Short mmCIF file of C-alpha atoms and ligand atoms in Angstrom, two decimals:
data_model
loop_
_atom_site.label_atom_id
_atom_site.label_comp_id
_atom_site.label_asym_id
_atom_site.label_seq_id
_atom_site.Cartn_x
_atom_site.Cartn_y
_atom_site.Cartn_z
CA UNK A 112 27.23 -28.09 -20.56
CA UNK A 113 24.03 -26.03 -21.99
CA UNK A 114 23.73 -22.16 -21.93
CA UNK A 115 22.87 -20.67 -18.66
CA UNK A 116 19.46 -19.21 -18.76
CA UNK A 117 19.35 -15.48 -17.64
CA UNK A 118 16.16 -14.76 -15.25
CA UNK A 119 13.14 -13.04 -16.87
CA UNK A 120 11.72 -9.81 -15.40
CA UNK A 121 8.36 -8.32 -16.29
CA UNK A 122 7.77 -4.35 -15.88
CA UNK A 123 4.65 -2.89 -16.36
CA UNK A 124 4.39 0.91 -17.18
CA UNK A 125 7.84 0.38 -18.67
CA UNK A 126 8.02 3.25 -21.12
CA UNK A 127 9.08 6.20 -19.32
CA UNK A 128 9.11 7.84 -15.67
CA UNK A 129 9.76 5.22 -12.82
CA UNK A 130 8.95 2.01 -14.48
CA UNK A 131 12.08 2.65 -17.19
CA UNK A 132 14.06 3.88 -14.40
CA UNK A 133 12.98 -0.06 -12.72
CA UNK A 134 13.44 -1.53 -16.43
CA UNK A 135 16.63 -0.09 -16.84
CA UNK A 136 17.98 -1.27 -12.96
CA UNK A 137 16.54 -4.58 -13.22
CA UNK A 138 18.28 -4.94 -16.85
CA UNK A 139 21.51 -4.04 -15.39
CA UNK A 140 21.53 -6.66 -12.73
CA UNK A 141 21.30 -8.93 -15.24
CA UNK A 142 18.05 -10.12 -16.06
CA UNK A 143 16.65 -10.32 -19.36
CA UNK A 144 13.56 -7.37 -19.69
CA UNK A 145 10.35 -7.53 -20.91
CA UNK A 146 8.65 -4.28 -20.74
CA UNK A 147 4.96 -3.70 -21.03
CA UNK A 148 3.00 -0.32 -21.99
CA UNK A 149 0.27 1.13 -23.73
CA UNK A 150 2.61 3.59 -25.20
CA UNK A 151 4.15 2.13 -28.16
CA UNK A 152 6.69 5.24 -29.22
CA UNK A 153 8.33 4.99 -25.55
CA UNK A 154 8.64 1.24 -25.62
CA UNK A 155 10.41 1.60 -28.91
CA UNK A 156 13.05 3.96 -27.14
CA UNK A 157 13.11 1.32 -24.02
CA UNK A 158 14.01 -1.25 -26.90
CA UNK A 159 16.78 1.40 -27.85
CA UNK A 160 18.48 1.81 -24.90
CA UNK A 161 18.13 -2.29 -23.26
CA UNK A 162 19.39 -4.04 -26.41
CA UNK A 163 17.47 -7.58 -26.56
CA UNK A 164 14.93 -6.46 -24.26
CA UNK A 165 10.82 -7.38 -25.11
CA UNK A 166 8.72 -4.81 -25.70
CA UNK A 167 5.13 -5.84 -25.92
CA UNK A 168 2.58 -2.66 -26.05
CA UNK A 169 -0.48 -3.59 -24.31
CA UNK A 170 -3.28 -2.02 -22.19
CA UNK A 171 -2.78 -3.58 -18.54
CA UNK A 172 -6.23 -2.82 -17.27
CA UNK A 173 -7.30 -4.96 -20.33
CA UNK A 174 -7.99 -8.47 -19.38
CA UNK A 175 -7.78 -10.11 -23.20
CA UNK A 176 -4.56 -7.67 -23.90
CA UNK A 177 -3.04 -8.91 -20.70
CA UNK A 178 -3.49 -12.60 -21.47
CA UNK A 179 -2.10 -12.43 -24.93
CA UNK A 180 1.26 -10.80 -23.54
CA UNK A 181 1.46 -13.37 -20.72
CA UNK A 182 1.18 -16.06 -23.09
CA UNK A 183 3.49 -15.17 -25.02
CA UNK A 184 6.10 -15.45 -22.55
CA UNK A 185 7.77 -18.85 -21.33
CA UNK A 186 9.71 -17.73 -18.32
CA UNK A 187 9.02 -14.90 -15.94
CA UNK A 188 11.29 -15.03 -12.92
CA UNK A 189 10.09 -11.57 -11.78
CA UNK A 190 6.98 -9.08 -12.38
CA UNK A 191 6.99 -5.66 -11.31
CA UNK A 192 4.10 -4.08 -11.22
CA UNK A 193 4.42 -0.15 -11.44
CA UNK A 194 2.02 0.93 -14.69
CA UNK A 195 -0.52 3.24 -12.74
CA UNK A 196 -0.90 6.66 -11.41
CA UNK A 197 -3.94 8.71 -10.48
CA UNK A 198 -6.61 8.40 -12.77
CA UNK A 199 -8.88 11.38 -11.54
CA UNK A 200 -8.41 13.91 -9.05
CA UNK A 201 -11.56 15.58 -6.86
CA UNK A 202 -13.24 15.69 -3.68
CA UNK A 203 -14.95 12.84 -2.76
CA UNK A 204 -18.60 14.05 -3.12
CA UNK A 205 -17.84 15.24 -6.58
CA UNK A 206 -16.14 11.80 -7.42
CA UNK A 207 -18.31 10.07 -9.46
CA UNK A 208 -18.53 6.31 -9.71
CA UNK A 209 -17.14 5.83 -13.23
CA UNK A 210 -13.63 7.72 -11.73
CA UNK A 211 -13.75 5.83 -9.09
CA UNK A 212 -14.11 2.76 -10.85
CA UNK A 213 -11.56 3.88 -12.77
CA UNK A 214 -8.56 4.46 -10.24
CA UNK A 215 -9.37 0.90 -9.36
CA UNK A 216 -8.96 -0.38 -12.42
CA UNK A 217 -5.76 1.19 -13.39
CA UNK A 218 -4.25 1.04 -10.11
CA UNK A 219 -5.35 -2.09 -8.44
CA UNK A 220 -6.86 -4.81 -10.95
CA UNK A 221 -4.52 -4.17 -13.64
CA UNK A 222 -2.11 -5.66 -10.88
CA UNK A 223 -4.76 -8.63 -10.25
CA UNK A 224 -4.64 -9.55 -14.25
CA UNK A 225 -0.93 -9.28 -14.34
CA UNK A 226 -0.32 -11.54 -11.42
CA UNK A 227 -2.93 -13.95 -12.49
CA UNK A 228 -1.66 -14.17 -15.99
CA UNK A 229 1.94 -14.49 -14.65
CA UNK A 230 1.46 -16.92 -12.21
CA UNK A 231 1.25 -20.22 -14.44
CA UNK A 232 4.64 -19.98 -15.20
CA UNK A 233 5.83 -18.88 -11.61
CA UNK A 234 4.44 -21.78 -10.48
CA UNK A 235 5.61 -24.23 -12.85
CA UNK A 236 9.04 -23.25 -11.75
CA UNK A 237 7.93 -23.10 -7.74
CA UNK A 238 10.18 -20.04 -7.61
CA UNK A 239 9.22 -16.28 -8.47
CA UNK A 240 9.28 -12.94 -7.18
CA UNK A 241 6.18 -10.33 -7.28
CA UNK A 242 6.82 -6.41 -6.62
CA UNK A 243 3.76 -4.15 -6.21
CA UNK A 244 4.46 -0.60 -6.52
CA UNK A 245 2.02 1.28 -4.10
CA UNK A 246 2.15 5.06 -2.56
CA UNK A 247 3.41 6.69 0.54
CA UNK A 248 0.40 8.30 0.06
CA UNK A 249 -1.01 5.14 1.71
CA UNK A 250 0.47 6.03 5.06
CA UNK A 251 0.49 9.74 4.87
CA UNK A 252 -2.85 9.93 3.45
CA UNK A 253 -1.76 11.99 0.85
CA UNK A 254 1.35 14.36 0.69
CA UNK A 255 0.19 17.35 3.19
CA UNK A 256 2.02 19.67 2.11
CA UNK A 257 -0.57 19.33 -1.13
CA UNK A 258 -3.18 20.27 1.27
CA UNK A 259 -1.65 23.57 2.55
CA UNK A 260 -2.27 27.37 1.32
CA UNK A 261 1.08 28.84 -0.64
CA UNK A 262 3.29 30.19 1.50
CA UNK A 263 6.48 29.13 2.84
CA UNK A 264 7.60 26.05 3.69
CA UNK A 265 5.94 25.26 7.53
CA UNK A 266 3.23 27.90 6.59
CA UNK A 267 -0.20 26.88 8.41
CA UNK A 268 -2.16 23.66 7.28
CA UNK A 269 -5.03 24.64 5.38
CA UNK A 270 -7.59 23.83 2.99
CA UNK A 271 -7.34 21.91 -0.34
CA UNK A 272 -5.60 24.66 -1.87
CA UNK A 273 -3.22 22.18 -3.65
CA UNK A 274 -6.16 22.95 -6.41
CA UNK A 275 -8.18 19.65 -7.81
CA UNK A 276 -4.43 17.83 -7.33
CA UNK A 277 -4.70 17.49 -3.66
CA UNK A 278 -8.16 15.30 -3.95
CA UNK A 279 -6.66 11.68 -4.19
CA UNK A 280 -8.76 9.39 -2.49
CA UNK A 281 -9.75 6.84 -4.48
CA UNK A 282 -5.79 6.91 -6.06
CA UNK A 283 -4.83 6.54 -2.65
CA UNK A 284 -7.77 3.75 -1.44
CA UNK A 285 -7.04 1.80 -4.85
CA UNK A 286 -2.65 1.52 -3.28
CA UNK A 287 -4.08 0.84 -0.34
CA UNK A 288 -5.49 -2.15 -2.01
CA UNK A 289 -2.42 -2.94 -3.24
CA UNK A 290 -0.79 -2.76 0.29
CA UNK A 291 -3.69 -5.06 1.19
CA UNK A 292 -3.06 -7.00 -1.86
CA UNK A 293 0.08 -7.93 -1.14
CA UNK A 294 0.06 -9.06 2.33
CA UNK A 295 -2.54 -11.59 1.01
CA UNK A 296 -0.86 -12.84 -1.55
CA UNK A 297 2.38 -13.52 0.47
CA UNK A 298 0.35 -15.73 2.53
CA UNK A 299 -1.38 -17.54 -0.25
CA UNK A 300 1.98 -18.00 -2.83
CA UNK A 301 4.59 -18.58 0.52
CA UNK A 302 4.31 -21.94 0.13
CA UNK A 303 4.58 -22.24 -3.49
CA UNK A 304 8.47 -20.51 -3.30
CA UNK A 305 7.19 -16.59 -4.69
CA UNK A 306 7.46 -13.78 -2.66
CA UNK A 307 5.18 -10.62 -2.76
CA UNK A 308 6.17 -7.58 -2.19
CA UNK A 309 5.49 -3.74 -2.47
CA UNK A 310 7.59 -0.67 -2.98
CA UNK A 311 6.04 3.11 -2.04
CA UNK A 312 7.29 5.75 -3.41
CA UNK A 313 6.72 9.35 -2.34
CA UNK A 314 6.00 12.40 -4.53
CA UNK A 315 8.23 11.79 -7.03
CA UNK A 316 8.04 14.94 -10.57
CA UNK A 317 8.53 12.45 -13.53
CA UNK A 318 7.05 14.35 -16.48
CA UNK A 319 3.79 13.11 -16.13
CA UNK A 320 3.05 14.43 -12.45
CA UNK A 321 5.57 17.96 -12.96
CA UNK A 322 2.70 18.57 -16.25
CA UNK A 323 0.19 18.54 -13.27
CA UNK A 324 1.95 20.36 -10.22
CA UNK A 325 3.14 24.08 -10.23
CA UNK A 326 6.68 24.09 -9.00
CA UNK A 327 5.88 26.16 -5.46
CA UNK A 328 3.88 23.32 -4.54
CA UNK A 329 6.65 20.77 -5.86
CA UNK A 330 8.85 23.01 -3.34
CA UNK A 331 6.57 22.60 -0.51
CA UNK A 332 6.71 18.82 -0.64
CA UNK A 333 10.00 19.09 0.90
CA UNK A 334 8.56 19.99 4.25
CA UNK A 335 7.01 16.85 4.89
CA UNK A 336 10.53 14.99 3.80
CA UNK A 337 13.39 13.89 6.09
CA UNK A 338 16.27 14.06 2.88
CA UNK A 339 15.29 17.50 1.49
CA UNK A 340 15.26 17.19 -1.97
CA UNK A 341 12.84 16.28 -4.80
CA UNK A 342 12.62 12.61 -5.38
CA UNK A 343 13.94 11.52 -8.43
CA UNK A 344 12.71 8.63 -11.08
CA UNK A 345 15.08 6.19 -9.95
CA UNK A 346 15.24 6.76 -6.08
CA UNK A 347 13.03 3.85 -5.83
CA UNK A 348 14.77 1.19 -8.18
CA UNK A 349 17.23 0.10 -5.26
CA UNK A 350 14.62 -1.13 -3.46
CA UNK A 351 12.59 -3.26 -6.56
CA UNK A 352 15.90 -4.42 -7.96
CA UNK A 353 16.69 -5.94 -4.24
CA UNK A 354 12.77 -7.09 -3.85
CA UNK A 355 13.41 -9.01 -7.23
CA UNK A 356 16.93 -10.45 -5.80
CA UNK A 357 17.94 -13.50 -4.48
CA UNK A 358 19.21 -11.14 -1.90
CA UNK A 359 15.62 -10.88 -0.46
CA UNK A 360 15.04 -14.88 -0.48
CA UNK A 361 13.71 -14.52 3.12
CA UNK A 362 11.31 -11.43 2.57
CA UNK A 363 7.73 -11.34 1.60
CA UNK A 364 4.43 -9.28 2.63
CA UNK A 365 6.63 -6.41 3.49
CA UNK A 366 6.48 -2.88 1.95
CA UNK A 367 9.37 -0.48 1.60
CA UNK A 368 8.63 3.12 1.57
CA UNK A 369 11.16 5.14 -0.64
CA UNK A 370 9.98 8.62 0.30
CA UNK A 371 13.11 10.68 1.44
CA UNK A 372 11.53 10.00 5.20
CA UNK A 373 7.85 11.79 4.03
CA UNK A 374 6.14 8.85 5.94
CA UNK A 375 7.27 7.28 8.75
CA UNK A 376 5.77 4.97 11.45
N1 NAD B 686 5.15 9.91 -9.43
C1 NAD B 686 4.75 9.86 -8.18
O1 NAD B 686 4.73 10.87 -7.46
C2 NAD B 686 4.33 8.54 -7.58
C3 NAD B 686 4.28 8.43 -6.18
C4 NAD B 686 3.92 7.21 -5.62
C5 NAD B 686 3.60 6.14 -6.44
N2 NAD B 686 3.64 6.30 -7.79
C6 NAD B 686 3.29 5.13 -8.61
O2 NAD B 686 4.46 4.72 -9.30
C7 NAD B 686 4.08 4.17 -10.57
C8 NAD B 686 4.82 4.91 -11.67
O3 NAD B 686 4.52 6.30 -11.57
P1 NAD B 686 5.20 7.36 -12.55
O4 NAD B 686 4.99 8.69 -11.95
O5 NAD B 686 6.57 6.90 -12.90
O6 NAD B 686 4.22 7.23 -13.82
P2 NAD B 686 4.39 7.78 -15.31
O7 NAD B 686 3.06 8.34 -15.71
O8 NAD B 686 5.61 8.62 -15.45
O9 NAD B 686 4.64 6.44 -16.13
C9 NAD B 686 3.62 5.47 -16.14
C10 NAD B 686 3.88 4.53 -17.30
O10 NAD B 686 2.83 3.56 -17.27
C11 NAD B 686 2.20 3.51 -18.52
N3 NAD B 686 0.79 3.19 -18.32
C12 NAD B 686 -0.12 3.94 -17.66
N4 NAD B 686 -1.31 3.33 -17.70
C13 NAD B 686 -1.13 2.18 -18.39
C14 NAD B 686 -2.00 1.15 -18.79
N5 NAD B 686 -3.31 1.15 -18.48
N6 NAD B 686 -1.49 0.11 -19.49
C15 NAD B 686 -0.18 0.08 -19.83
N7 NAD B 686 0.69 1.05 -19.50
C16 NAD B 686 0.21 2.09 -18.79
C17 NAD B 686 2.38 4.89 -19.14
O11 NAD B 686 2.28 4.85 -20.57
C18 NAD B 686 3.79 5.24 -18.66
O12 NAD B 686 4.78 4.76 -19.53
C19 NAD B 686 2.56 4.29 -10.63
O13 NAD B 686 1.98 3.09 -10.19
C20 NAD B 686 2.27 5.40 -9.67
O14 NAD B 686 0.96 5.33 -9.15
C21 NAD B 686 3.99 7.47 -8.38
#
């Protein structure tokens, strides 16, 4: 009787904040982890705490860096796509094209070259599962509470006094792509036995975004949520380890918020 051969997941944006909380579930539920990330010091501590896992540092809005990782792998049962985050942040008129561009690219088509380079081997196998991670922000617009003038919680709705923060258009129109994305996708892959999916989160402090908010507005965030409290890292790895699942055989084009209630309808 040979070995049993232990599904492969991929996770991009691996190395810290939600994607190692997602690394770390989807390791635990017993698939064998290959992380991606540009930042080679945290994939070394990702190698540190998932024994076995592969760590392969890479650039995922770089087509050639993307291809060599995805050929180097034989198997890949599941790809998570999470490496992204808001590249710029400003009105629109003072948004030039190159940010613009550039929320695209590291939001939207770094999730195009992953999925294209993964795909081969999905569909070798006719079997696979795809999980996008988008925004809330996509149906909220972006977090209001961003968009309203210190003061206490319920205070009025003002203007953008969330400071150069609250301007996230193009983040948000580059998830909304990926909402778009996805639904797509489902259609197209359906037949070939993979399943595409997307996970939102809400406003969620990993280190990155806490560098970037002051903590009153962090506080006001809670207004817009049903659970009152700050998201945390892994609040959304539930839902991607149950996307990835065999539990979810029957679910595809569908997104799952994981915002505390923030969005809703
Ligand atoms: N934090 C939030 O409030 C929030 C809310 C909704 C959605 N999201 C989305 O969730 C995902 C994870 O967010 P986070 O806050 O955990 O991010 P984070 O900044 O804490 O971690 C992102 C990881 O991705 C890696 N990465 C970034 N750009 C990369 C690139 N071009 N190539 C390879 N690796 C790259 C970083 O090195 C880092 O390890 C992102 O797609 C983000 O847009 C975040």
């Amino acid at each position: 009787m040979g070995a049993s051969v232990r599904p492969v997941a991929v996770v991009t944006g691996a190395a810290q904040g939600m994607g190692l909380a997602h690394a770390l579930g989807l390791a635990a539920a017993g698939f064998d982890l290959v992380g991606i990330d540009r930042d080679a010091q945290g994939l070394a501590r990702l190698g540190e705490a998932v024994p076995g896992a592969r760590c392969l540092n890479a650039d995922v809005t770089d087509e050639a860096a993307v291809g060599s990782c995805f050929a180097a792998l034989d198997r890949i049962d599941v790809l998570v796509n999470n490496a992204g985050g808001a590249a710029s942040a400003a009105p629109l008129c003072e948004t030039s094209l190159a940010e613009w561009d550039a929320n695209l690219r590291l939001n939207l088509t770094s999730q195009f070259l992953c999925i294209r380079a993964a795909l081969p081997r999905m569909l070798e196998r006719q079997d696979g599962a795809i999980v996008n991670i988008a925004s809330s922000a996509v149906f909220s617009g972006s977090t209001a509470a961003l968009h309203r003038p210190s003061g206490p919680i319920g205070g009025p709705v003002g203007g953008p006094v969330g400071g150069p923060v609250s301007n996230l258009v193009a983040y948000v129109a580059a998830k909304g792509g990926v909402v778009a994305m996805t639904r797509a996708l489902a259609r197209e892959l359906g037949p070939c036995g993979i399943r595409v999916n997307a996970v939102a989160p809400g406003f969620t402090p990993t280190p990155r975004v806490r560098a970037a908010f002051p903590r009153a507005a962090m506080d006001r965030m809670l207004a817009d949520q049903a659970i009152a409290r700050l998201q945390r890292a892994e609040d959304a790895t539930g839902a991607v380890v149950f996307l990835a699942s065999a539990a979810a055989r029957f679910i595809t084009g569908q997104v799952i918020r994981v915002d505390g209630g923030g969005s809703m309808g």
